[in-house]
Tab-separated table of C-alpha atoms and ligand atoms in Angstrom:
chain	number	residue	atom	x	y	z
A	1	UNK	CA	50.343	-73.299	-31.162
A	2	UNK	CA	50.165	-70.790	-28.742
A	3	UNK	CA	50.225	-67.114	-29.403
A	4	UNK	CA	52.161	-64.331	-27.566
A	5	UNK	CA	48.871	-63.008	-25.683
A	6	UNK	CA	48.466	-66.625	-24.407
A	7	UNK	CA	52.070	-67.221	-23.605
A	8	UNK	CA	52.601	-63.861	-21.597
A	9	UNK	CA	49.432	-64.827	-19.407
A	10	UNK	CA	51.392	-68.263	-18.571
A	11	UNK	CA	53.055	-68.474	-14.868
A	12	UNK	CA	55.733	-69.731	-16.556
A	13	UNK	CA	56.316	-66.486	-18.685
A	14	UNK	CA	55.727	-64.220	-15.958
A	15	UNK	CA	57.975	-65.987	-13.400
A	16	UNK	CA	60.863	-65.983	-15.916
A	17	UNK	CA	60.373	-62.335	-16.453
A	18	UNK	CA	60.243	-61.599	-12.689
A	19	UNK	CA	63.591	-63.571	-12.241
A	20	UNK	CA	65.212	-61.681	-14.914
A	21	UNK	CA	64.465	-58.265	-14.111
A	22	UNK	CA	67.036	-57.565	-11.512
A	23	UNK	CA	69.809	-58.602	-14.337
A	24	UNK	CA	67.915	-56.473	-16.963
A	25	UNK	CA	70.494	-53.712	-16.908
A	26	UNK	CA	73.192	-55.990	-18.095
A	27	UNK	CA	71.218	-57.011	-21.300
A	28	UNK	CA	69.727	-53.698	-21.804
A	29	UNK	CA	71.967	-52.382	-24.607
A	30	UNK	CA	71.542	-55.674	-26.408
A	31	UNK	CA	67.570	-55.569	-26.197
A	32	UNK	CA	67.510	-51.751	-27.112
A	33	UNK	CA	70.733	-50.684	-28.775
A	34	UNK	CA	69.542	-46.959	-29.784
A	35	UNK	CA	68.379	-46.088	-26.291
A	36	UNK	CA	69.608	-48.675	-23.824
A	37	UNK	CA	65.787	-48.817	-22.344
A	38	UNK	CA	64.080	-52.219	-23.316
A	39	UNK	CA	60.365	-51.154	-23.550
A	40	UNK	CA	57.654	-52.768	-21.697
A	41	UNK	CA	54.065	-51.633	-21.757
A	42	UNK	CA	50.924	-52.299	-19.633
A	43	UNK	CA	47.531	-51.239	-21.167
A	44	UNK	CA	45.474	-48.499	-19.088
A	45	UNK	CA	43.053	-50.434	-16.814
A	46	UNK	CA	40.224	-48.248	-18.220
A	47	UNK	CA	38.371	-48.808	-21.230
A	48	UNK	CA	40.588	-47.184	-23.455
A	49	UNK	CA	43.087	-50.032	-23.118
A	50	UNK	CA	45.804	-47.490	-24.465
A	51	UNK	CA	49.453	-48.052	-23.581
A	52	UNK	CA	52.478	-45.645	-24.512
A	53	UNK	CA	54.039	-46.279	-27.846
A	54	UNK	CA	57.436	-45.576	-26.796
A	55	UNK	CA	57.013	-46.360	-23.019
A	56	UNK	CA	58.404	-42.887	-22.067
A	57	UNK	CA	56.685	-42.602	-18.828
A	58	UNK	CA	56.786	-46.330	-18.007
A	59	UNK	CA	58.672	-47.463	-14.540
A	60	UNK	CA	59.229	-50.717	-13.495
A	61	UNK	CA	60.111	-51.905	-10.075
A	62	UNK	CA	60.765	-55.178	-8.540
A	63	UNK	CA	58.479	-54.841	-5.611
A	64	UNK	CA	59.205	-57.844	-3.534
A	65	UNK	CA	59.958	-61.546	-3.973
A	66	UNK	CA	57.660	-62.725	-7.150
A	67	UNK	CA	55.927	-59.305	-7.891
A	68	UNK	CA	56.521	-56.265	-9.771
A	69	UNK	CA	55.135	-52.617	-9.996
A	70	UNK	CA	54.864	-51.276	-13.491
A	71	UNK	CA	53.722	-47.547	-13.477
A	72	UNK	CA	52.729	-45.361	-16.637
A	73	UNK	CA	50.758	-42.487	-17.548
A	74	UNK	CA	47.639	-42.625	-19.956
A	75	UNK	CA	46.845	-39.443	-21.920
A	76	UNK	CA	43.201	-39.639	-20.996
A	77	UNK	CA	42.860	-41.391	-17.471
A	78	UNK	CA	46.467	-40.096	-15.863
A	79	UNK	CA	48.732	-42.014	-13.957
A	80	UNK	CA	48.428	-45.803	-13.279
A	81	UNK	CA	49.941	-48.809	-12.022
A	82	UNK	CA	49.922	-52.449	-12.377
A	83	UNK	CA	51.369	-55.121	-10.317
A	84	UNK	CA	52.605	-58.107	-12.219
A	85	UNK	CA	52.515	-61.359	-10.376
A	86	UNK	CA	53.215	-64.831	-11.915
A	87	UNK	CA	49.464	-65.705	-12.013
A	88	UNK	CA	47.925	-62.192	-12.883
A	89	UNK	CA	48.474	-58.400	-13.067
A	90	UNK	CA	47.553	-57.419	-16.826
A	91	UNK	CA	48.833	-58.000	-20.109
A	92	UNK	CA	52.522	-57.903	-20.584
A	93	UNK	CA	53.634	-56.305	-23.526
A	94	UNK	CA	57.234	-56.553	-24.053
A	95	UNK	CA	59.065	-55.180	-27.033
A	96	UNK	CA	60.438	-57.939	-29.583
A	97	UNK	CA	63.633	-58.433	-28.602
A	98	UNK	CA	62.856	-58.294	-24.931
A	99	UNK	CA	59.998	-60.711	-25.279
A	100	UNK	CA	62.071	-62.929	-27.271
A	101	UNK	CA	64.686	-63.116	-24.595
A	102	UNK	CA	61.896	-64.028	-21.853
A	103	UNK	CA	60.476	-66.562	-24.187
A	104	UNK	CA	63.708	-68.258	-24.962
A	105	UNK	CA	64.686	-68.314	-21.164
A	106	UNK	CA	61.354	-69.471	-20.267
A	107	UNK	CA	61.677	-72.690	-23.073
A	108	UNK	CA	65.205	-73.319	-21.534
A	109	UNK	CA	63.734	-73.754	-18.236
A	110	UNK	CA	62.259	-77.295	-19.556
A	111	UNK	CA	64.849	-79.671	-18.720
A	112	UNK	CA	65.831	-82.646	-20.989
A	113	UNK	CA	64.242	-80.775	-23.909
A	114	UNK	CA	66.010	-79.900	-26.787
A	115	UNK	CA	64.597	-76.321	-27.912
A	116	UNK	CA	64.929	-75.330	-31.400
A	117	UNK	CA	64.121	-71.648	-32.496
A	118	UNK	CA	62.466	-71.666	-35.885
A	119	UNK	CA	62.389	-68.087	-37.527
A	120	UNK	CA	62.421	-66.419	-41.024
A	121	UNK	CA	65.722	-65.537	-42.309
A	122	UNK	CA	64.749	-61.715	-41.562
A	123	UNK	CA	65.181	-62.501	-37.937
A	124	UNK	CA	68.956	-63.432	-38.047
A	125	UNK	CA	70.228	-59.937	-37.180
A	126	UNK	CA	67.864	-59.847	-34.244
A	127	UNK	CA	68.843	-63.176	-32.882
A	128	UNK	CA	72.546	-62.093	-32.598
A	129	UNK	CA	71.020	-59.318	-30.103
A	130	UNK	CA	68.963	-62.049	-28.255
A	131	UNK	CA	72.194	-64.083	-27.941
A	132	UNK	CA	74.031	-61.236	-26.687
A	133	UNK	CA	71.146	-60.585	-24.033
A	134	UNK	CA	70.977	-64.123	-23.036
A	135	UNK	CA	74.626	-64.172	-22.497
A	136	UNK	CA	74.709	-60.804	-20.565
A	137	UNK	CA	72.182	-62.182	-18.013
A	138	UNK	CA	74.313	-65.018	-17.501
A	139	UNK	CA	73.807	-67.999	-19.827
A	140	UNK	CA	76.945	-69.854	-21.327
A	141	UNK	CA	77.034	-70.224	-25.031
A	142	UNK	CA	76.280	-73.835	-24.693
A	143	UNK	CA	72.923	-73.074	-23.070
A	144	UNK	CA	71.887	-70.946	-25.994
A	145	UNK	CA	68.843	-72.469	-27.987
A	146	UNK	CA	69.341	-74.310	-31.425
A	147	UNK	CA	68.192	-71.850	-34.074
A	148	UNK	CA	66.943	-72.695	-37.619
A	149	UNK	CA	66.348	-69.818	-40.122
A	150	UNK	CA	63.997	-70.426	-42.766
A	151	UNK	CA	63.794	-69.276	-46.305
A	152	UNK	CA	62.632	-65.637	-46.789
A	153	UNK	CA	60.381	-64.879	-49.501
A	154	UNK	CA	61.189	-61.584	-51.206
A	155	UNK	CA	59.724	-59.067	-53.563
A	156	UNK	CA	61.349	-58.160	-56.652
A	157	UNK	CA	63.089	-55.192	-54.643
A	158	UNK	CA	64.707	-57.743	-52.518
A	159	UNK	CA	62.578	-56.755	-49.396
A	160	UNK	CA	60.424	-59.324	-47.517
A	161	UNK	CA	57.127	-59.903	-48.903
A	162	UNK	CA	55.382	-58.333	-46.011
A	163	UNK	CA	51.885	-59.757	-45.931
A	164	UNK	CA	51.032	-57.461	-42.989
A	165	UNK	CA	51.840	-54.221	-44.872
A	166	UNK	CA	50.120	-55.460	-47.844
A	167	UNK	CA	46.838	-56.687	-46.274
A	168	UNK	CA	46.991	-53.021	-44.546
A	169	UNK	CA	47.130	-51.409	-47.893
A	170	UNK	CA	50.481	-49.839	-47.023
A	171	UNK	CA	52.307	-51.674	-49.921
A	172	UNK	CA	51.075	-52.939	-53.098
A	173	UNK	CA	51.257	-56.729	-54.183
A	174	UNK	CA	54.404	-56.881	-56.007
A	175	UNK	CA	55.263	-58.134	-59.396
A	176	UNK	CA	55.325	-62.067	-59.248
A	177	UNK	CA	53.229	-62.508	-56.063
A	178	UNK	CA	49.909	-64.275	-56.051
A	179	UNK	CA	46.858	-63.488	-54.101
A	180	UNK	CA	46.983	-66.602	-52.263
A	181	UNK	CA	50.512	-65.964	-50.902
A	182	UNK	CA	48.616	-63.491	-48.317
A	183	UNK	CA	45.352	-65.501	-48.129
A	184	UNK	CA	45.536	-69.345	-48.649
A	185	UNK	CA	41.776	-69.325	-49.333
A	186	UNK	CA	42.557	-67.412	-52.611
A	187	UNK	CA	44.191	-70.726	-54.119
A	188	UNK	CA	42.522	-71.024	-57.390
A	189	UNK	CA	42.381	-74.863	-57.032
A	190	UNK	CA	41.558	-77.492	-54.711
A	191	UNK	CA	42.655	-77.633	-50.717
A	192	UNK	CA	43.789	-81.023	-51.480
A	193	UNK	CA	45.743	-80.029	-54.498
A	194	UNK	CA	47.320	-76.962	-52.470
A	195	UNK	CA	48.256	-79.140	-49.785
A	196	UNK	CA	50.262	-81.705	-52.312
A	197	UNK	CA	51.820	-78.603	-53.835
A	198	UNK	CA	53.029	-77.442	-50.482
A	199	UNK	CA	54.286	-80.894	-49.425
A	200	UNK	CA	56.061	-80.796	-52.741
A	201	UNK	CA	57.676	-77.407	-52.111
A	202	UNK	CA	58.713	-78.307	-48.545
A	203	UNK	CA	60.206	-81.772	-49.803
A	204	UNK	CA	62.236	-79.568	-52.344
A	205	UNK	CA	63.576	-77.232	-49.770
A	206	UNK	CA	64.528	-79.889	-47.366
A	207	UNK	CA	66.424	-81.734	-49.855
A	208	UNK	CA	69.614	-80.072	-49.745
A	209	UNK	CA	71.021	-77.086	-47.511
A	210	UNK	CA	71.598	-75.138	-50.748
A	211	UNK	CA	67.861	-75.169	-51.426
A	212	UNK	CA	66.990	-74.349	-47.676
A	213	UNK	CA	69.583	-71.735	-46.796
A	214	UNK	CA	68.402	-69.089	-49.340
A	215	UNK	CA	65.770	-66.696	-49.897
A	216	UNK	CA	63.182	-67.090	-52.706
A	217	UNK	CA	61.266	-64.257	-54.979
A	218	UNK	CA	57.632	-64.513	-54.831
A	219	UNK	CA	57.651	-65.280	-58.416
A	220	UNK	CA	59.946	-68.085	-58.043
A	221	UNK	CA	57.796	-69.429	-55.355
A	222	UNK	CA	54.888	-69.153	-57.635
A	223	UNK	CA	56.722	-71.136	-60.385
A	224	UNK	CA	57.804	-73.831	-57.675
A	225	UNK	CA	54.049	-74.105	-56.673
A	226	UNK	CA	52.770	-74.379	-60.162
A	227	UNK	CA	54.559	-77.595	-60.882
A	228	UNK	CA	52.802	-80.531	-60.386
A	229	UNK	CA	53.316	-82.994	-57.477
A	230	UNK	CA	56.196	-85.474	-58.292
A	231	UNK	CA	57.483	-83.518	-61.259
A	232	UNK	CA	61.132	-83.493	-61.466
A	233	UNK	CA	62.695	-79.949	-60.481
A	234	UNK	CA	65.832	-78.633	-61.399
B	1	LIG	ZN1	43.457	-44.975	-20.197
């Protein structure tokens, strides 16, 4: 397991970003369809740690072989610049589509490894754009990574059950959803029982493509998780 914060600090990720930078123009409309400017942010080096939300004043230039200069403006501290090298130069905050393109290019650099991107179904429209970006910077369709889209858990409205929005208080727990769906520590039974039910659920979802390539309402997830392990399912 590796978080984005850890990954962006690696030499492989930074080298990949520096390598794709000269070709970024070709992919810009795939990565930012509404503006044509894929966002990149580097936080202000002063204690505020702020970065421009929409990167309006952020400029990137390939300064030489193996490093790039990013300049931006902090509302408190004024203009600042960061030099990004394969081994350092500050946090590299790329917008979602942009970071996924770099992430996938970095993964594909590992020869003789079958890379599989595993995402929720809500990412399906986004992955079409990443595929377009990867081809725009020079990959062929055969070089694109394999993709696996996992079932999405939805509220009764059909929207994704957004754990982050509910946790932050911006959305209410929808009908049928249980507190343990947001925080597994709130499972009413034992940890062993939770693990058994989860394993059972995974077995069911993987038992047939028609069970895997679909969405589940929070209420249905709750029902499936209430079935004792090994019980027949329909
Ligand atoms: Zn600042």
